Backbone as a ProteinNet text record, in pm:
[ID]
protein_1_A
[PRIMARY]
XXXXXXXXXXXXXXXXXXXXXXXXXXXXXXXXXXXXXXXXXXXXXXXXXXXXXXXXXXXXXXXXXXXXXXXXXXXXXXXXXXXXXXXXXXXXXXXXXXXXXXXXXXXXXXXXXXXXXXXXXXXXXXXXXXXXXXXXXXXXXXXXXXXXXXXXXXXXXXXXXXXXXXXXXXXXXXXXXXXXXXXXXXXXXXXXXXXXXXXXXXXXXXXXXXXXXXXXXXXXXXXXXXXXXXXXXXXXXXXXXXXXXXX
[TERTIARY]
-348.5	-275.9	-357.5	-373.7	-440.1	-401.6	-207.8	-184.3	-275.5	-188.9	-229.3	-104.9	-49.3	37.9	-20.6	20	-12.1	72.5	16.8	128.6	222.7	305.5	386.6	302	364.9	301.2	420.8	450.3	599.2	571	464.4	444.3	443.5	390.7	336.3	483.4	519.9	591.2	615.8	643.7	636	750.7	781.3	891.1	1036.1	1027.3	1135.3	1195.7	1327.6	1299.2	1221.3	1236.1	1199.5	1296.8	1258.4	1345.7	1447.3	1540.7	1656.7	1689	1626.9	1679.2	1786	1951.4	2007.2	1985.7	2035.9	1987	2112.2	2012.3	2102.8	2065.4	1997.8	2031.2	1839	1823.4	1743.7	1615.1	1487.2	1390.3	1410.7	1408.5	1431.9	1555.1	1680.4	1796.5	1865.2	2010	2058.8	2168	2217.5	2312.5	2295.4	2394.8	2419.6	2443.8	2525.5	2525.1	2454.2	2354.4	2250.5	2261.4	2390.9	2450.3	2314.5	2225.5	2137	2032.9	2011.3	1918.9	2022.6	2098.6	2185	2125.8	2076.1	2015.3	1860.7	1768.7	1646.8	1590.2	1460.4	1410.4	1333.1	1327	1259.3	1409.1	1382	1470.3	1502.9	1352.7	1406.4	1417.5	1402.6	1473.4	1662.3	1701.1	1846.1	1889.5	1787.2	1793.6	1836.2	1770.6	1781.2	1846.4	1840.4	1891.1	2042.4	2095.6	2256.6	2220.4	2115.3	2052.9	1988.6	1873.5	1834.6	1952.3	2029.4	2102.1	2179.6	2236.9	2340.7	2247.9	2151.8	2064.3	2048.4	2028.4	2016.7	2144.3	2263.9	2349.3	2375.2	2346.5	2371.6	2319.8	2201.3	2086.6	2064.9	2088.1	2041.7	2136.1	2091.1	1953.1	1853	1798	1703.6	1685.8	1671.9	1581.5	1554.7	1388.1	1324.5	1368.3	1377.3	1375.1	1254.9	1184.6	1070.7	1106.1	1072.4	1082.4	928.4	808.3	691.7	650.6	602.8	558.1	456	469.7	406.8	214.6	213.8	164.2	49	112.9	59	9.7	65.6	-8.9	116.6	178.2	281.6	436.9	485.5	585.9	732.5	793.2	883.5	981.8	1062.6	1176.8	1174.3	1244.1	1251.6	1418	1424	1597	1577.7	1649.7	1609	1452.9	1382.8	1220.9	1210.2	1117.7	1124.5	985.1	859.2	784.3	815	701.5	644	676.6	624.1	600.9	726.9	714.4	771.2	746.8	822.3	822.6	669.8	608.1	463.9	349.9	379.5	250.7	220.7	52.5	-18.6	42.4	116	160.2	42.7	-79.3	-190.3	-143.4	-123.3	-118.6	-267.7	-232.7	-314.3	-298.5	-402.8	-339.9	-269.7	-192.8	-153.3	-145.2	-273.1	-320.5	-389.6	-401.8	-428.7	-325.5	-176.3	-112.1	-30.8	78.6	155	309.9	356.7	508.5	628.2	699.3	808.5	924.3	928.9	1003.4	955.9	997.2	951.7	941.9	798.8	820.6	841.1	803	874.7	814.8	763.3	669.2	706.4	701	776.6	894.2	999.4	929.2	861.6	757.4	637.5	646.9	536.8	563.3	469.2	509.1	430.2	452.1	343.7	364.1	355.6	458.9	398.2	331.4	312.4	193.1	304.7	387.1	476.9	510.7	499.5	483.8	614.5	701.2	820.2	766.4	833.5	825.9	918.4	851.6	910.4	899.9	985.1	1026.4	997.9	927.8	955.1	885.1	956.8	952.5	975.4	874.6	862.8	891.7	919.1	968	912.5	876.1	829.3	915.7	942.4	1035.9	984.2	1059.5	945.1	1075.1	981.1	1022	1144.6	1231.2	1222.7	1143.5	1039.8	911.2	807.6	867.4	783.8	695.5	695.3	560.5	627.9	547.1	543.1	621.4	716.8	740.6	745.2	822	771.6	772	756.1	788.8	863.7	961.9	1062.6	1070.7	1047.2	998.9	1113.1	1162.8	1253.9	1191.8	1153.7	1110	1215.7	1242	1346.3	1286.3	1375.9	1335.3	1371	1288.3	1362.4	1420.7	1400.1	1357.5	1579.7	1637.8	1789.2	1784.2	1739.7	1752	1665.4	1534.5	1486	1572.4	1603.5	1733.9	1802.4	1829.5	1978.9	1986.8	1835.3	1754.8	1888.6	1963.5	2008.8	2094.8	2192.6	2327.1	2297.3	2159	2159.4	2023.1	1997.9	1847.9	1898.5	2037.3	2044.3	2088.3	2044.7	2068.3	1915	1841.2	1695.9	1625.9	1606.5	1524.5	1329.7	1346.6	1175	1083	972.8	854.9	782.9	696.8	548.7	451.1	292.7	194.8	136.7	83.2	96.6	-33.9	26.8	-90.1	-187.1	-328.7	-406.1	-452.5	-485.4	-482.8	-364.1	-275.8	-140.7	-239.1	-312.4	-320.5	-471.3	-545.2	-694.9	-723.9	-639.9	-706.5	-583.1	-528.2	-459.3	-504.4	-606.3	-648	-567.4	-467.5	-359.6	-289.5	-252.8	-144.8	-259.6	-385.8	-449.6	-481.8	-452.9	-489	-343.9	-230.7	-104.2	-90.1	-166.3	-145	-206.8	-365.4	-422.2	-373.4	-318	-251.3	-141.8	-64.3	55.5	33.5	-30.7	-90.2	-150.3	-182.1	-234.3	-145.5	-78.7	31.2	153.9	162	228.2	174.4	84.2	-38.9	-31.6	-82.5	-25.4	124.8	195.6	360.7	356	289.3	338.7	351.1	423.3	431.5	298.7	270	120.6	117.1	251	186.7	148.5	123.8	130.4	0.8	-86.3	-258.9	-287.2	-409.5	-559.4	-646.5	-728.4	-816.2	-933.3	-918.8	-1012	-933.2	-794.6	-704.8	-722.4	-730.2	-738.9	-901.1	-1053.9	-1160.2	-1133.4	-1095.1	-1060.7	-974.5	-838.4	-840.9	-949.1	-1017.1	-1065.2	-1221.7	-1269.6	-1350.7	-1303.6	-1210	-1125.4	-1130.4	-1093.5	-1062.4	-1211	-1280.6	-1445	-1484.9	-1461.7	-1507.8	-1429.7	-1315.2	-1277	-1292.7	-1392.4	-1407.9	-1330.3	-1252	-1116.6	-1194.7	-1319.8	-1332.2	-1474.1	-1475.6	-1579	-1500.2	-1333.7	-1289.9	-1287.8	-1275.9	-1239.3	-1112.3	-1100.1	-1017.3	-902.5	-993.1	-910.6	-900.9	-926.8	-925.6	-784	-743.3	-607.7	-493.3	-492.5	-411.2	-385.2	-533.2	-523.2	-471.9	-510.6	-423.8	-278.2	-247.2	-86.4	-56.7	-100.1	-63.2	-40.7	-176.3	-150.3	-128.1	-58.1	43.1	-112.1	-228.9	-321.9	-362.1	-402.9	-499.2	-612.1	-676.8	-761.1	-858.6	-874	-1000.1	-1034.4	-873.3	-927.3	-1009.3	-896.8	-983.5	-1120.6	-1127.8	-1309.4	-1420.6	-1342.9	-1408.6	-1432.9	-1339.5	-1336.4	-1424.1	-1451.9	-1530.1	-1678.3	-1710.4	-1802.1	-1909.2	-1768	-1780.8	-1843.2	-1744.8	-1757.2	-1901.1	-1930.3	-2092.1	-2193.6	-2143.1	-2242	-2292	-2142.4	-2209.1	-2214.5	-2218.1	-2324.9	-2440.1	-2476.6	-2631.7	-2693.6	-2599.9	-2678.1	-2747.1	-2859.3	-2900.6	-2895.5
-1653.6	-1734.4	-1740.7	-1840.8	-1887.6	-1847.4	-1795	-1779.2	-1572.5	-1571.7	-1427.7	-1312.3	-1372.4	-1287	-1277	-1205.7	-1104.7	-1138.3	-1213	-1181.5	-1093	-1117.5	-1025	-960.7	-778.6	-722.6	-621.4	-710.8	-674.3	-469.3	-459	-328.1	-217.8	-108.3	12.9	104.8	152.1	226.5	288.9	415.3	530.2	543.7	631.7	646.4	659.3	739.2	793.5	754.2	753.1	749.2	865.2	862.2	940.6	1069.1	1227.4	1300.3	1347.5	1302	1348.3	1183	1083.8	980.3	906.4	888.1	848.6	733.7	681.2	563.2	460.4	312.3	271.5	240.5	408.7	401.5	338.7	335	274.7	407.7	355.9	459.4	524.8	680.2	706.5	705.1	705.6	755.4	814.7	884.5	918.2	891.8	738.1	668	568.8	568	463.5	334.3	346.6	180.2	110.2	163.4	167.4	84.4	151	136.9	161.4	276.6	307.7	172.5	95.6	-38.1	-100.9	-116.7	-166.2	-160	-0.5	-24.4	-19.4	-15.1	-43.8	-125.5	-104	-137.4	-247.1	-271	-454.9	-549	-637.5	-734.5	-802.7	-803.2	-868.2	-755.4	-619.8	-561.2	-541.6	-569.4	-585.6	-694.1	-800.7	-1003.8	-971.7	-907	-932.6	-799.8	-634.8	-592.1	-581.7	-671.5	-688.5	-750.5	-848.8	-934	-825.9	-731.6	-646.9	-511.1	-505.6	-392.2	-430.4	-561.8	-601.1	-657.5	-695.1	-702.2	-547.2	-467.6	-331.4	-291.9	-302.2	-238.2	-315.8	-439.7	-495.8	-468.4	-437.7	-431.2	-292.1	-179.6	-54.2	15.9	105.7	210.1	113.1	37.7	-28	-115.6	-188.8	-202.1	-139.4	-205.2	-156.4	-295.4	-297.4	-368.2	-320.7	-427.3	-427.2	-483.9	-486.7	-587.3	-547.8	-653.3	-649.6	-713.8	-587.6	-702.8	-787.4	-922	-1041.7	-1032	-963.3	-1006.8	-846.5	-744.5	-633	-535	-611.4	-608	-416.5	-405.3	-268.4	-336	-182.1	-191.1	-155.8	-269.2	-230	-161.5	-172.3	-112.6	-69	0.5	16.9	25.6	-19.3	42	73.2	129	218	210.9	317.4	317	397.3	316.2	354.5	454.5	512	553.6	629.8	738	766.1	708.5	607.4	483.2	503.1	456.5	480.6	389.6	340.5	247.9	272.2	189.3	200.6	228.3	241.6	287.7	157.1	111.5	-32.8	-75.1	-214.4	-303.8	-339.4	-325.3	-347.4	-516.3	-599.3	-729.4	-803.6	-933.7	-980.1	-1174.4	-1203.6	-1402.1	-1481.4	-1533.4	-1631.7	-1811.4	-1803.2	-1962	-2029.2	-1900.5	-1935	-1933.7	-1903.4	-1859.8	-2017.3	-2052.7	-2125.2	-2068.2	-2161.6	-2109.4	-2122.5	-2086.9	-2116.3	-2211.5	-2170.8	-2231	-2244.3	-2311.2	-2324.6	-2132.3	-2095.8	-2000.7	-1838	-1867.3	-1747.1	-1823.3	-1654.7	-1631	-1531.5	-1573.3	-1515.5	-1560.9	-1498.4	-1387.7	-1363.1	-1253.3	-1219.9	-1055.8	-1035.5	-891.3	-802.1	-670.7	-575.8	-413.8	-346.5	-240.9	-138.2	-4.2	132.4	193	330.4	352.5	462.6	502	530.9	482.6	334.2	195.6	97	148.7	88.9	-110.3	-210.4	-295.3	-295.5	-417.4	-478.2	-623.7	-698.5	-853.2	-818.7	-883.1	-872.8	-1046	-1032.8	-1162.2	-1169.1	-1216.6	-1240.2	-1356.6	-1331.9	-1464.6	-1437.6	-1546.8	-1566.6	-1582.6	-1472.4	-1527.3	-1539.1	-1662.2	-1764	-1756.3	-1794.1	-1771.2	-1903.3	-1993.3	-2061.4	-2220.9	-2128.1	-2231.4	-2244.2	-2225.1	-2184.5	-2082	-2033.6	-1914.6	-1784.4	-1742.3	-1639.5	-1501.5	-1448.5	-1320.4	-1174.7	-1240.1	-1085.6	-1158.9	-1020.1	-1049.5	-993.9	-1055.7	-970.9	-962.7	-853.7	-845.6	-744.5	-800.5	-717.3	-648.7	-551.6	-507.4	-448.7	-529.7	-504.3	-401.2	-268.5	-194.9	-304.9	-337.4	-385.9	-336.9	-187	-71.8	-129.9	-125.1	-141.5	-253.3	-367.7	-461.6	-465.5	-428.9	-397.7	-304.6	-220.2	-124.3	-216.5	-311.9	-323.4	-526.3	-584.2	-692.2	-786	-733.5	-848.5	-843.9	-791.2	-805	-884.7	-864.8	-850.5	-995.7	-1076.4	-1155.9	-1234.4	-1307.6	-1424.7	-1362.1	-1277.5	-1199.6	-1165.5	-1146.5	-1121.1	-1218.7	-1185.2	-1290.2	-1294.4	-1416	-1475.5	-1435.8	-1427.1	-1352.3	-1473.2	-1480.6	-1556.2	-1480.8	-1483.6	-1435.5	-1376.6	-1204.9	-1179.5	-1225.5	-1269.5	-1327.2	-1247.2	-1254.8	-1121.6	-1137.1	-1241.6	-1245.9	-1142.6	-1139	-1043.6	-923.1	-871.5	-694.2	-701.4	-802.5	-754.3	-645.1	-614.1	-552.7	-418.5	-452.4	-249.3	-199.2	-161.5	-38.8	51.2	102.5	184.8	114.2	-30.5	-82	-122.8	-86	-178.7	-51.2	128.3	195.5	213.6	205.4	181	102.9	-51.8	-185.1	-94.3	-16.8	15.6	61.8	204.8	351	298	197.6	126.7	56.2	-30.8	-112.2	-44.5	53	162.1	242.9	259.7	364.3	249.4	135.7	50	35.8	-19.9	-12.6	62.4	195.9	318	429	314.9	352.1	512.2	595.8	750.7	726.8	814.9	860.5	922.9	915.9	944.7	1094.4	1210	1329.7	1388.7	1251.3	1303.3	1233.5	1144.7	1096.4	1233.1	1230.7	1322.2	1315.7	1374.9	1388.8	1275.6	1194.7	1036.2	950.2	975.1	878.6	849.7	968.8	997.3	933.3	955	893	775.6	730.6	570.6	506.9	562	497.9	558.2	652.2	637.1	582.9	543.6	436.7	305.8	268.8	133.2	143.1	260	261.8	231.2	310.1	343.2	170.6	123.2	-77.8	-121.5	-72	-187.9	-134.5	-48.8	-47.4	89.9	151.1	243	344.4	422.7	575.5	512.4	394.3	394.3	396.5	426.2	410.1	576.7	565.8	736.6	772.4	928.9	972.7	926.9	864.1	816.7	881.8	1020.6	1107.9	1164.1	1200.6	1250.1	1132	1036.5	920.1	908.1	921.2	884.9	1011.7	1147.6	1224.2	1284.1	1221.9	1192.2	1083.4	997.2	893.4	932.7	1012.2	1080	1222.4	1237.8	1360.4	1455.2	1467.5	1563.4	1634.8	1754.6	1830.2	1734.5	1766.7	1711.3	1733.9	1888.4	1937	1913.1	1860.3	1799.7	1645.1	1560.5	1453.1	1459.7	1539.3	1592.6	1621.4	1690.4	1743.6	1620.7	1511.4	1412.5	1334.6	1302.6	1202.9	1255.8	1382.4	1464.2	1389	1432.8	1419.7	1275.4	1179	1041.9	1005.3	1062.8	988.8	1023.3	1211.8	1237.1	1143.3	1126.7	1044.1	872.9	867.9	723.4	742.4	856.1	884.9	915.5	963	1023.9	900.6	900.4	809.6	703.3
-391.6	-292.9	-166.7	-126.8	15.6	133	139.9	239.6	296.3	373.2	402.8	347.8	217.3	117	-31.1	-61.2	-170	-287.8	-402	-522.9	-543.8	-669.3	-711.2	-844.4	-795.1	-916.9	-1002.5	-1106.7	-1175.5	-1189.3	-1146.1	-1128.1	-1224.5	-1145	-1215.7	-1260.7	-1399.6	-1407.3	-1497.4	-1492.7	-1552.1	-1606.1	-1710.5	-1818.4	-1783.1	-1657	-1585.2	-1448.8	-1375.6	-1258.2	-1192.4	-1069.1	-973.1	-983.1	-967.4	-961.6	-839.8	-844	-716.6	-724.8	-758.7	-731.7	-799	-809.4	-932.8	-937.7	-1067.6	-1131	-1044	-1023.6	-852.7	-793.8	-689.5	-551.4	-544.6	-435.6	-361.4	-346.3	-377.1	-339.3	-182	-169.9	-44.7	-21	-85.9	-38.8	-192.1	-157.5	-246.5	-286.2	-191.9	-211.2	-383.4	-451.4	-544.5	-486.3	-363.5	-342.3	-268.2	-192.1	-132.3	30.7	56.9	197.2	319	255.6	345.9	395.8	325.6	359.6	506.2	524.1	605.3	774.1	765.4	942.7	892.1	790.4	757.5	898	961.1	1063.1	1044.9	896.8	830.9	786.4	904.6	855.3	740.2	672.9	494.2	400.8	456.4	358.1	375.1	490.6	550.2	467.1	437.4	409.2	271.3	216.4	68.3	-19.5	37.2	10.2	-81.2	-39.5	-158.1	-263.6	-252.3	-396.7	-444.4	-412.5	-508	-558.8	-456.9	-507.8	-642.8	-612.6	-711.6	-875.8	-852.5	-990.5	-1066.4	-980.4	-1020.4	-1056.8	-1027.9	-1039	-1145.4	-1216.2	-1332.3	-1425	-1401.3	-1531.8	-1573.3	-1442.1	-1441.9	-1564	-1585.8	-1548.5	-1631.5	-1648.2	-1760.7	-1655.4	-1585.5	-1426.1	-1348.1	-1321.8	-1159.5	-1081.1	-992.9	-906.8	-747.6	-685.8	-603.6	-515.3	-396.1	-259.4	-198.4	-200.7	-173.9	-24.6	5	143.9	164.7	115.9	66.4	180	306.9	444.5	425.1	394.7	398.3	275.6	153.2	23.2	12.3	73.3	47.5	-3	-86	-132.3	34.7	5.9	101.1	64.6	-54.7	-102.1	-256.2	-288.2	-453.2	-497.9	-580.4	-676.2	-806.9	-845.9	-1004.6	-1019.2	-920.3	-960	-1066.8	-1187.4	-1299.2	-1275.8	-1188.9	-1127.9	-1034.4	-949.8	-801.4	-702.6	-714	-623	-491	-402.5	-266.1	-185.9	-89.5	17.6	115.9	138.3	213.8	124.6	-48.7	-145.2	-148.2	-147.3	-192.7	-331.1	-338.2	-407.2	-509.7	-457.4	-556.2	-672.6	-583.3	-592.4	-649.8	-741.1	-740.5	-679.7	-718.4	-662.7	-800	-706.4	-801.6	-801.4	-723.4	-724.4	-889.8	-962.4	-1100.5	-1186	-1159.9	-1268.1	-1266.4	-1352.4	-1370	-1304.4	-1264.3	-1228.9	-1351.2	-1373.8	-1438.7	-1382.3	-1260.5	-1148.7	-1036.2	-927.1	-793.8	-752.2	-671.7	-666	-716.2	-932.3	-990.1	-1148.2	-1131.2	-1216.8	-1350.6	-1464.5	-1597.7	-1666.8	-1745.5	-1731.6	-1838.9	-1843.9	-1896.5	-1933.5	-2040.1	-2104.7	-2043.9	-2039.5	-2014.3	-2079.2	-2129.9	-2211.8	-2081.1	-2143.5	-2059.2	-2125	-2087.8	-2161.3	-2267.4	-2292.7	-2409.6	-2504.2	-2475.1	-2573.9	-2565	-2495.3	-2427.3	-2396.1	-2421	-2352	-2253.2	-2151.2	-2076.6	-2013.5	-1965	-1913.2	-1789	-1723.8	-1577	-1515	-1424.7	-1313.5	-1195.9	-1150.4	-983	-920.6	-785.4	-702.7	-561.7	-540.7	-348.9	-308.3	-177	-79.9	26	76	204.6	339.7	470.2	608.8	583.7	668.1	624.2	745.2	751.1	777.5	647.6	560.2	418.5	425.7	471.9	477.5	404.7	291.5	188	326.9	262.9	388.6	286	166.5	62.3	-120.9	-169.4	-316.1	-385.8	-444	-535.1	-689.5	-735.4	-902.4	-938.9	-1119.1	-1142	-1277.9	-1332.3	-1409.6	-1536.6	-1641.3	-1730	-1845.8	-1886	-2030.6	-2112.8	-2228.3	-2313	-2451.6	-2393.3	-2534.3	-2633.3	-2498.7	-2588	-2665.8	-2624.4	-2694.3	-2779.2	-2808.9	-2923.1	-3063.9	-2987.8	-3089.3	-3150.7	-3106.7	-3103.4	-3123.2	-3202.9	-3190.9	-3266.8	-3358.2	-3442.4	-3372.8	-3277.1	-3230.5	-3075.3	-2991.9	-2855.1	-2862.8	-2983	-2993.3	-2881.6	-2873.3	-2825.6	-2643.8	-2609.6	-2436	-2424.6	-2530.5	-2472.4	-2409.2	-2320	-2216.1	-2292.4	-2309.3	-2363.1	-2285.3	-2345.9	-2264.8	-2289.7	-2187.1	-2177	-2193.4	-2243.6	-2249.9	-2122.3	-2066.6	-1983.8	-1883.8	-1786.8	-1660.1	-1589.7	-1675.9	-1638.4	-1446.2	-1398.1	-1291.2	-1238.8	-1257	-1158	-1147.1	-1268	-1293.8	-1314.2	-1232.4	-1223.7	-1099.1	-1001.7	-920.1	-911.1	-1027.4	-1041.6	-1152.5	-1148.3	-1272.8	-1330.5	-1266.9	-1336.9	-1453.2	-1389.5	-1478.1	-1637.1	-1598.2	-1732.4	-1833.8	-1773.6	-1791.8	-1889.8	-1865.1	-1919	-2069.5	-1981	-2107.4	-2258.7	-2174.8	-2292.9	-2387.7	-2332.5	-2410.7	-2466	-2420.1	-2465.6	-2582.1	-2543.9	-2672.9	-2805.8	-2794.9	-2927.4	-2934.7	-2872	-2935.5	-3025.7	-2997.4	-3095.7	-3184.7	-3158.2	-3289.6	-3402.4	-3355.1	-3458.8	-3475.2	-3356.4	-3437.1	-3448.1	-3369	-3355.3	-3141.2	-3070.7	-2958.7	-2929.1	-2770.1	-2733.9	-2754.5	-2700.5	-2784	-2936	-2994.6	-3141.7	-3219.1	-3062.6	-3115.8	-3113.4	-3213.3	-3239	-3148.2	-3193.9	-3121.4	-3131.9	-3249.3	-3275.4	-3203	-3239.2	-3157.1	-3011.5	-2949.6	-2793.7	-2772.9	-2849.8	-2809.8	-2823.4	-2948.4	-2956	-2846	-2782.3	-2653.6	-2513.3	-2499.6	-2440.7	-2421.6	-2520.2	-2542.5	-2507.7	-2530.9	-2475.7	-2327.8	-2272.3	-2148.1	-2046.3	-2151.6	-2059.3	-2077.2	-2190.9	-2192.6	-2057.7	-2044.8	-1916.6	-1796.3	-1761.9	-1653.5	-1574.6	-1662.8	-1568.7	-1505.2	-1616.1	-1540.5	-1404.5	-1378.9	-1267.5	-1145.4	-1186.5	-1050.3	-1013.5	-867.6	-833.3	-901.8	-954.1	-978.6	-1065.6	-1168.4	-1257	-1389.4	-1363.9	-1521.4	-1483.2	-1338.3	-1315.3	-1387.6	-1343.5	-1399.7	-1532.7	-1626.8	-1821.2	-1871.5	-1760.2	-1821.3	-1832.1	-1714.8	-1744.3	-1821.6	-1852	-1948.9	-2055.5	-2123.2	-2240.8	-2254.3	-2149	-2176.6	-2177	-2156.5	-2225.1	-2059.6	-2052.6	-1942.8	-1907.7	-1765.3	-1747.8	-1829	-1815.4	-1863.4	-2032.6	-2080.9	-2227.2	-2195	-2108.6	-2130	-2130.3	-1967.2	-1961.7	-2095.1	-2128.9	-2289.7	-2346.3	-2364.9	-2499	-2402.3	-2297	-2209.4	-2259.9	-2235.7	-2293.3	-2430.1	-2490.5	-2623.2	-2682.9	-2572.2	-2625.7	-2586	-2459.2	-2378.8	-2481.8	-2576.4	-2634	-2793.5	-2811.6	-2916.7	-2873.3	-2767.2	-2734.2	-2782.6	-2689.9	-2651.4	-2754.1	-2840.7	-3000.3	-3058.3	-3127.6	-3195.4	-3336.6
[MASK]
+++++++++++++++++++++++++++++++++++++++++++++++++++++++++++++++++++++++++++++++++++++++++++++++++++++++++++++++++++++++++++++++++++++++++++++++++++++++++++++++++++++++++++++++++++++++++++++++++++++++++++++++++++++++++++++++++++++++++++++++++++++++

């Protein structure tokens, strides 16, 4: 995007909520109805707050819901954070002058794997000044693990996916570090604590092709993904360079 805002990034998320946080309330409080946004010192999180609360309170516990600050590339708010993630962590946005809209404004919705192998629907929307100018982004991140369960009774409530828009997730390495481990753990239809030890080089050979371990500190990250110690990944990184190098 041209302006000086930041896509939506249906975002990074992890298996669980946050701990102390119930399923609901708002990142940063411990309210369910999330009364606390009310004196919030950002006006569009005051603006929109009842629209994200009340999507959450519909969909949850099986929504995240996001409020992005379109201007500063940060997360302003969270509800049922399915992640860490916290108000002021980088949104790690990408542009979306390449993607297609669905609607004026709103993008998806579209699929995305965790790295447990869970899908998910998620879709974003610009919200604009009303001088048109981009002011944040709002993404709702759906489990779709129930309705998979549950495919012949729930087909005609599943919301359609589009093919996912790699522009959104070129400039978050985490989330591609996710797609990966996600994507092979469907693949081979066992849970990530139950790959081998070929299993684990084989994704991390995938991982080393796209680029992940040239970022800093990205052996802490794959090894929470796959549930493994650092010092194993270390080992299998080891392992893997050695049999590059082997002849």
């Amino acid at each position: 995007m041209t302006t000086e805002s930041s896509p939506p990034d249906p975002a990074y998320h992890d298996a669980a909520p946050a701990p102390g946080t119930p399923a609901g309330a708002p990142a940063g409080t411990t309210s369910p109805t999330g009364t606390g946004h009310a004196d919030h010192p950002d006006p569009r999180v005051r603006l929109w707050a009842p629209v994200c609360q009340a999507v959450a309170l519909l969909l949850g516990p099986y929504a995240e819901v996001v409020l992005h600050d379109a201007g500063t590339d940060r997360v302003l708010a969270l509800w049922n954070p399915m992640g860490p993630r916290k108000p002021g962590d980088p949104s790690l946005l990408g542009e979306l002058d390449a993607l297609d809209p669905s609607a004026h404004d709103v993008y998806g919705p579209y699929e995305k794997l965790l790295a447990d192998g869970r899908r998910l629907s998620s879709v974003s929307a610009v919200l604009r000044t009303t001088d048109g100018e981009p002011s944040a982004v709002l993404c709702v991140n759906l489990d779709r693990t129930p309705l998979d369960r549950a495919a012949a009774v729930l087909a005609g409530f599943a919301a359609p996916t589009a093919p996912r828009p790699e522009p959104l997730f070129e400039q978050d390495w985490t989330e591609r570090v996710q797609q990966i481990i996600g994507t092979f753990v469907r693949e081979r239809g066992r849970p990530v604590e139950r790959l081998g030890r070929e299993d684990r080089l084989t994704v991390l050979a995938e991982l080393d092709r796209a680029g992940v371990f040239a970022v800093r500190r990205a052996v802490p990250v794959v090894a929470r993904e796959l549930k493994a110690s650092r010092s194993t990944v270390y080992a299998l990184l080891a392992d893997l360079k050695a049999r590059k190098d082997s002849p």
